[in-house]
Amino acid sequence: MISIKNIYKKFPKVVALDDVSLEVSKNEIICLIGPSGSGKSTLLRSINGLEIVDSGEIYIDDEKIDSNDEKQMCAIRTKMGFVFQHFNLFPHLTVLENLTLGPTEVQNKDATQAKQEALALLERVGLSDKADEYVNRLSGGQKQRVAIVRALCMKPEVMLFDEPTSALDPEMVKEVLDVMRELAKEDMTMVIVTHEMNFAKEVATRVIFMDQGRIIEENNPKDFFLNPKEERTKEFLDKVL
């Protein structure tokens, strides 16, 4: 589904991705973990074309991404839902208006159908009573659940999550992770940058540890957490578990 081959990305003072290769199959749930600045978010943003790599290749459904081809990038992004750390909702719109904007403007979906589908998804995440609220009146956890629903309204093939709980108060984390757990049960393909180790243990089909722009180790959750092979992985896990 997603094939990343030897990508390299350098910012002015740091190499963010250093010869990274990764395959993501349909229905996989991949959790990317590692210290801050290890390249996790840059990798995720590169998949969606939000960062343009300096070299290497990225394929989505066997189609090579050309970041300079805006028409292609728009088509590819409709296949992906992206949930950001800081929500990125439109504060001047209501919840429902945030949810229906993409389907009606980008996918030319009928407004009534888009509204019905959005309301059904809000019901699933326990926010049907917030449809007509402006998003700046919501809690952080509610905003992030709306952000997830906004992505789902586009009917994506894969969901990309960039530290979706790191900006939330601790008591709000669970309500967002519960929505993600439900997506996992439905076999949604997901790539998740997260610091929530227990969540990664529970839902991931594969855990990938990154450091200094490289993939250091990857394995199924049980073997990854109980029997890490690389010293750098062991050192990291000793600090966070």
Short mmCIF file of C-alpha atoms in Angstrom, two decimals:
data_model
loop_
_atom_site.label_atom_id
_atom_site.label_comp_id
_atom_site.label_asym_id
_atom_site.label_seq_id
_atom_site.Cartn_x
_atom_site.Cartn_y
_atom_site.Cartn_z
CA MET A 1 0.00 0.00 0.00
CA ILE A 2 2.82 2.41 0.98
CA SER A 3 6.38 1.78 -0.13
CA ILE A 4 9.21 4.06 0.99
CA LYS A 5 12.61 3.50 -0.56
CA ASN A 6 15.85 5.06 0.67
CA ILE A 7 14.47 8.51 1.38
CA TYR A 8 16.75 11.28 2.60
CA LYS A 9 15.71 14.65 3.99
CA LYS A 10 17.99 17.35 5.30
CA PHE A 11 17.02 20.59 7.04
CA PRO A 12 19.58 23.41 7.38
CA LYS A 13 21.13 22.10 10.59
CA VAL A 14 20.08 18.46 10.78
CA VAL A 15 19.57 15.33 8.71
CA ALA A 16 15.95 14.44 9.47
CA LEU A 17 15.73 11.22 7.42
CA ASP A 18 18.80 9.21 6.53
CA ASP A 19 18.24 6.41 4.00
CA VAL A 20 14.87 5.34 5.40
CA SER A 21 12.96 2.47 3.79
CA LEU A 22 9.59 1.16 4.95
CA GLU A 23 6.73 -0.96 3.64
CA VAL A 24 3.18 -0.53 4.95
CA SER A 25 0.64 -3.18 3.96
CA LYS A 26 -3.13 -2.83 3.93
CA ASN A 27 -4.70 -3.23 7.40
CA GLU A 28 -1.36 -2.79 9.17
CA ILE A 29 -1.13 -0.58 12.24
CA ILE A 30 2.37 0.79 12.55
CA CYS A 31 3.47 2.77 15.59
CA LEU A 32 6.54 4.97 15.15
CA ILE A 33 8.32 5.64 18.43
CA GLY A 34 11.58 7.29 19.40
CA PRO A 35 13.04 10.39 21.04
CA SER A 36 12.08 13.88 19.96
CA GLY A 37 13.88 14.91 16.80
CA SER A 38 14.38 11.33 15.60
CA GLY A 39 12.56 11.88 12.28
CA LYS A 40 9.21 10.28 13.06
CA SER A 41 7.02 13.25 12.17
CA THR A 42 9.14 14.12 9.14
CA LEU A 43 8.67 10.57 7.87
CA LEU A 44 4.91 10.80 8.35
CA ARG A 45 4.72 14.20 6.65
CA SER A 46 6.81 12.90 3.75
CA ILE A 47 4.29 10.13 3.11
CA ASN A 48 1.60 12.78 2.67
CA GLY A 49 3.77 15.15 0.65
CA LEU A 50 3.79 17.80 3.38
CA GLU A 51 7.59 17.47 3.36
CA ILE A 52 9.45 17.04 0.08
CA VAL A 53 12.32 14.57 0.39
CA ASP A 54 15.72 15.36 -1.11
CA SER A 55 16.17 11.87 -2.55
CA GLY A 56 14.56 8.45 -2.54
CA GLU A 57 11.13 7.30 -3.68
CA ILE A 58 7.67 6.99 -2.14
CA TYR A 59 4.91 4.89 -3.71
CA ILE A 60 1.23 4.88 -2.78
CA ASP A 61 -0.68 1.94 -4.26
CA ASP A 62 2.25 1.37 -6.65
CA GLU A 63 2.08 4.98 -7.87
CA LYS A 64 5.27 6.96 -7.43
CA ILE A 65 4.74 10.29 -5.69
CA ASP A 66 5.88 13.38 -7.55
CA SER A 67 5.66 16.23 -5.04
CA ASN A 68 5.79 18.75 -7.87
CA ASP A 69 2.67 17.31 -9.51
CA GLU A 70 -0.06 19.16 -7.62
CA LYS A 71 -2.91 17.30 -9.33
CA GLN A 72 -1.40 13.95 -8.39
CA MET A 73 -0.72 15.09 -4.83
CA CYS A 74 -4.33 16.23 -4.38
CA ALA A 75 -5.56 12.83 -5.57
CA ILE A 76 -3.15 10.97 -3.29
CA ARG A 77 -4.04 13.08 -0.26
CA THR A 78 -7.70 12.19 -0.65
CA LYS A 79 -6.63 8.60 0.07
CA MET A 80 -5.05 9.64 3.36
CA GLY A 81 -6.47 11.08 6.52
CA PHE A 82 -3.96 13.16 8.49
CA VAL A 83 -4.52 13.97 12.16
CA PHE A 84 -2.18 16.62 13.54
CA GLN A 85 -0.90 17.23 17.03
CA HIS A 86 -2.66 20.60 17.29
CA PHE A 87 -5.97 19.70 15.58
CA ASN A 88 -5.75 22.25 12.69
CA LEU A 89 -9.50 22.84 12.72
CA PHE A 90 -11.09 26.04 11.40
CA PRO A 91 -12.10 28.05 14.51
CA HIS A 92 -14.55 30.27 12.60
CA LEU A 93 -16.60 27.25 11.50
CA THR A 94 -18.89 24.95 13.47
CA VAL A 95 -17.98 21.32 14.02
CA LEU A 96 -20.32 20.20 11.25
CA GLU A 97 -19.00 22.84 8.86
CA ASN A 98 -15.44 21.64 9.54
CA LEU A 99 -16.49 18.08 8.76
CA THR A 100 -18.39 18.73 5.54
CA LEU A 101 -16.01 21.22 3.96
CA GLY A 102 -13.62 18.63 2.51
CA PRO A 103 -16.22 16.20 1.13
CA THR A 104 -18.25 18.94 -0.54
CA GLU A 105 -15.43 21.17 -1.80
CA VAL A 106 -12.76 18.57 -2.65
CA GLN A 107 -14.81 15.47 -3.47
CA ASN A 108 -17.89 17.32 -4.78
CA LYS A 109 -20.12 15.24 -2.55
CA ASP A 110 -23.78 16.19 -2.17
CA ALA A 111 -24.12 18.48 0.86
CA THR A 112 -26.98 16.50 2.38
CA GLN A 113 -25.11 13.23 2.08
CA ALA A 114 -21.94 14.78 3.52
CA LYS A 115 -23.91 16.10 6.49
CA GLN A 116 -25.57 12.72 7.15
CA GLU A 117 -22.24 10.90 7.04
CA ALA A 118 -20.60 13.49 9.30
CA LEU A 119 -23.40 13.25 11.87
CA ALA A 120 -23.16 9.45 11.87
CA LEU A 121 -19.42 9.65 12.56
CA LEU A 122 -19.94 12.23 15.31
CA GLU A 123 -22.39 9.80 16.90
CA ARG A 124 -19.70 7.10 16.85
CA VAL A 125 -17.24 9.27 18.78
CA GLY A 126 -19.83 10.57 21.24
CA LEU A 127 -20.02 14.12 19.92
CA SER A 128 -23.36 14.25 18.10
CA ASP A 129 -24.52 17.00 20.48
CA LYS A 130 -21.59 19.21 19.42
CA ALA A 131 -22.40 19.41 15.70
CA ASP A 132 -23.44 23.06 15.80
CA GLU A 133 -20.80 24.24 18.29
CA TYR A 134 -17.87 26.35 17.18
CA VAL A 135 -14.67 24.38 17.70
CA ASN A 136 -13.10 26.96 20.02
CA ARG A 137 -15.78 26.02 22.57
CA LEU A 138 -14.60 22.38 22.68
CA SER A 139 -12.08 20.74 25.00
CA GLY A 140 -8.79 19.51 23.57
CA GLY A 141 -9.97 15.92 23.56
CA GLN A 142 -13.17 16.87 21.79
CA LYS A 143 -11.25 18.88 19.19
CA GLN A 144 -8.99 15.92 18.46
CA ARG A 145 -11.94 13.57 18.10
CA VAL A 146 -13.47 16.05 15.65
CA ALA A 147 -10.15 16.13 13.78
CA ILE A 148 -10.24 12.35 13.47
CA VAL A 149 -13.83 12.45 12.23
CA ARG A 150 -12.89 15.16 9.73
CA ALA A 151 -10.27 12.82 8.28
CA LEU A 152 -12.71 9.89 8.24
CA CYS A 153 -15.31 11.97 6.38
CA MET A 154 -13.02 11.80 3.33
CA LYS A 155 -13.21 7.97 3.45
CA PRO A 156 -9.43 7.50 3.42
CA GLU A 157 -7.61 4.27 2.74
CA VAL A 158 -5.01 5.02 5.41
CA MET A 159 -4.92 7.22 8.50
CA LEU A 160 -1.77 9.08 9.52
CA PHE A 161 -1.54 10.30 13.12
CA ASP A 162 1.19 12.70 14.23
CA GLU A 163 1.37 12.50 18.04
CA PRO A 164 -2.40 12.97 18.34
CA THR A 165 -2.42 13.01 22.16
CA SER A 166 0.73 14.95 23.01
CA ALA A 167 -1.05 18.32 23.20
CA LEU A 168 -3.82 16.99 25.46
CA ASP A 169 -4.29 17.03 29.20
CA PRO A 170 -3.82 13.52 30.66
CA GLU A 171 -7.53 12.99 31.34
CA MET A 172 -8.34 13.74 27.68
CA VAL A 173 -5.86 11.25 26.25
CA LYS A 174 -8.02 8.19 26.84
CA GLU A 175 -11.03 9.51 24.90
CA VAL A 176 -8.87 10.04 21.81
CA LEU A 177 -7.06 6.71 22.12
CA ASP A 178 -10.41 4.93 22.48
CA VAL A 179 -11.49 6.28 19.08
CA MET A 180 -8.22 5.05 17.59
CA ARG A 181 -8.71 1.64 19.22
CA GLU A 182 -12.08 1.37 17.50
CA LEU A 183 -10.46 2.15 14.15
CA ALA A 184 -7.90 -0.55 14.84
CA LYS A 185 -10.68 -3.08 15.44
CA GLU A 186 -12.10 -2.16 12.04
CA ASP A 187 -8.74 -2.94 10.38
CA MET A 188 -8.11 0.63 9.29
CA THR A 189 -4.57 0.97 7.94
CA MET A 190 -2.78 3.38 10.26
CA VAL A 191 0.67 4.87 10.73
CA ILE A 192 0.91 6.49 14.14
CA VAL A 193 3.65 8.64 15.66
CA THR A 194 3.13 8.23 19.39
CA HIS A 195 4.69 8.42 22.84
CA GLU A 196 1.95 6.19 24.27
CA MET A 197 3.84 2.94 24.77
CA ASN A 198 0.94 0.98 26.27
CA PHE A 199 -1.22 1.98 23.31
CA ALA A 200 1.51 0.80 20.91
CA LYS A 201 1.72 -2.53 22.75
CA GLU A 202 -2.03 -2.96 22.50
CA VAL A 203 -2.92 -1.99 18.94
CA ALA A 204 0.19 -2.06 16.76
CA THR A 205 0.88 -4.87 14.34
CA ARG A 206 4.43 -3.50 14.10
CA VAL A 207 6.45 -1.11 16.24
CA ILE A 208 9.27 0.89 14.65
CA PHE A 209 11.93 2.66 16.68
CA MET A 210 13.67 5.64 15.07
CA ASP A 211 16.67 7.64 16.19
CA GLN A 212 18.74 10.32 14.43
CA GLY A 213 16.76 9.97 11.22
CA ARG A 214 17.16 6.21 10.91
CA ILE A 215 15.03 3.15 11.59
CA ILE A 216 16.96 1.36 14.33
CA GLU A 217 14.67 -1.59 14.99
CA GLU A 218 11.22 -2.92 14.11
CA ASN A 219 9.24 -5.92 15.28
CA ASN A 220 5.85 -7.09 16.45
CA PRO A 221 4.90 -5.43 19.78
CA LYS A 222 5.49 -8.47 21.98
CA ASP A 223 9.01 -9.16 20.75
CA PHE A 224 9.85 -5.47 20.42
CA PHE A 225 9.04 -4.59 24.02
CA LEU A 226 10.06 -7.86 25.70
CA ASN A 227 13.17 -8.66 23.68
CA PRO A 228 14.65 -5.61 21.93
CA LYS A 229 17.80 -6.48 20.00
CA GLU A 230 19.56 -3.14 19.59
CA GLU A 231 21.31 -1.44 22.49
CA ARG A 232 19.90 1.95 21.50
CA THR A 233 16.38 0.48 21.62
CA LYS A 234 16.99 -1.03 25.05
CA GLU A 235 18.34 2.30 26.32
CA PHE A 236 15.25 4.14 25.06
CA LEU A 237 12.78 1.64 26.46
CA ASP A 238 14.51 1.66 29.86
CA LYS A 239 13.79 5.39 30.06
CA VAL A 240 10.16 5.37 28.92
CA LEU A 241 8.71 2.16 30.38
#
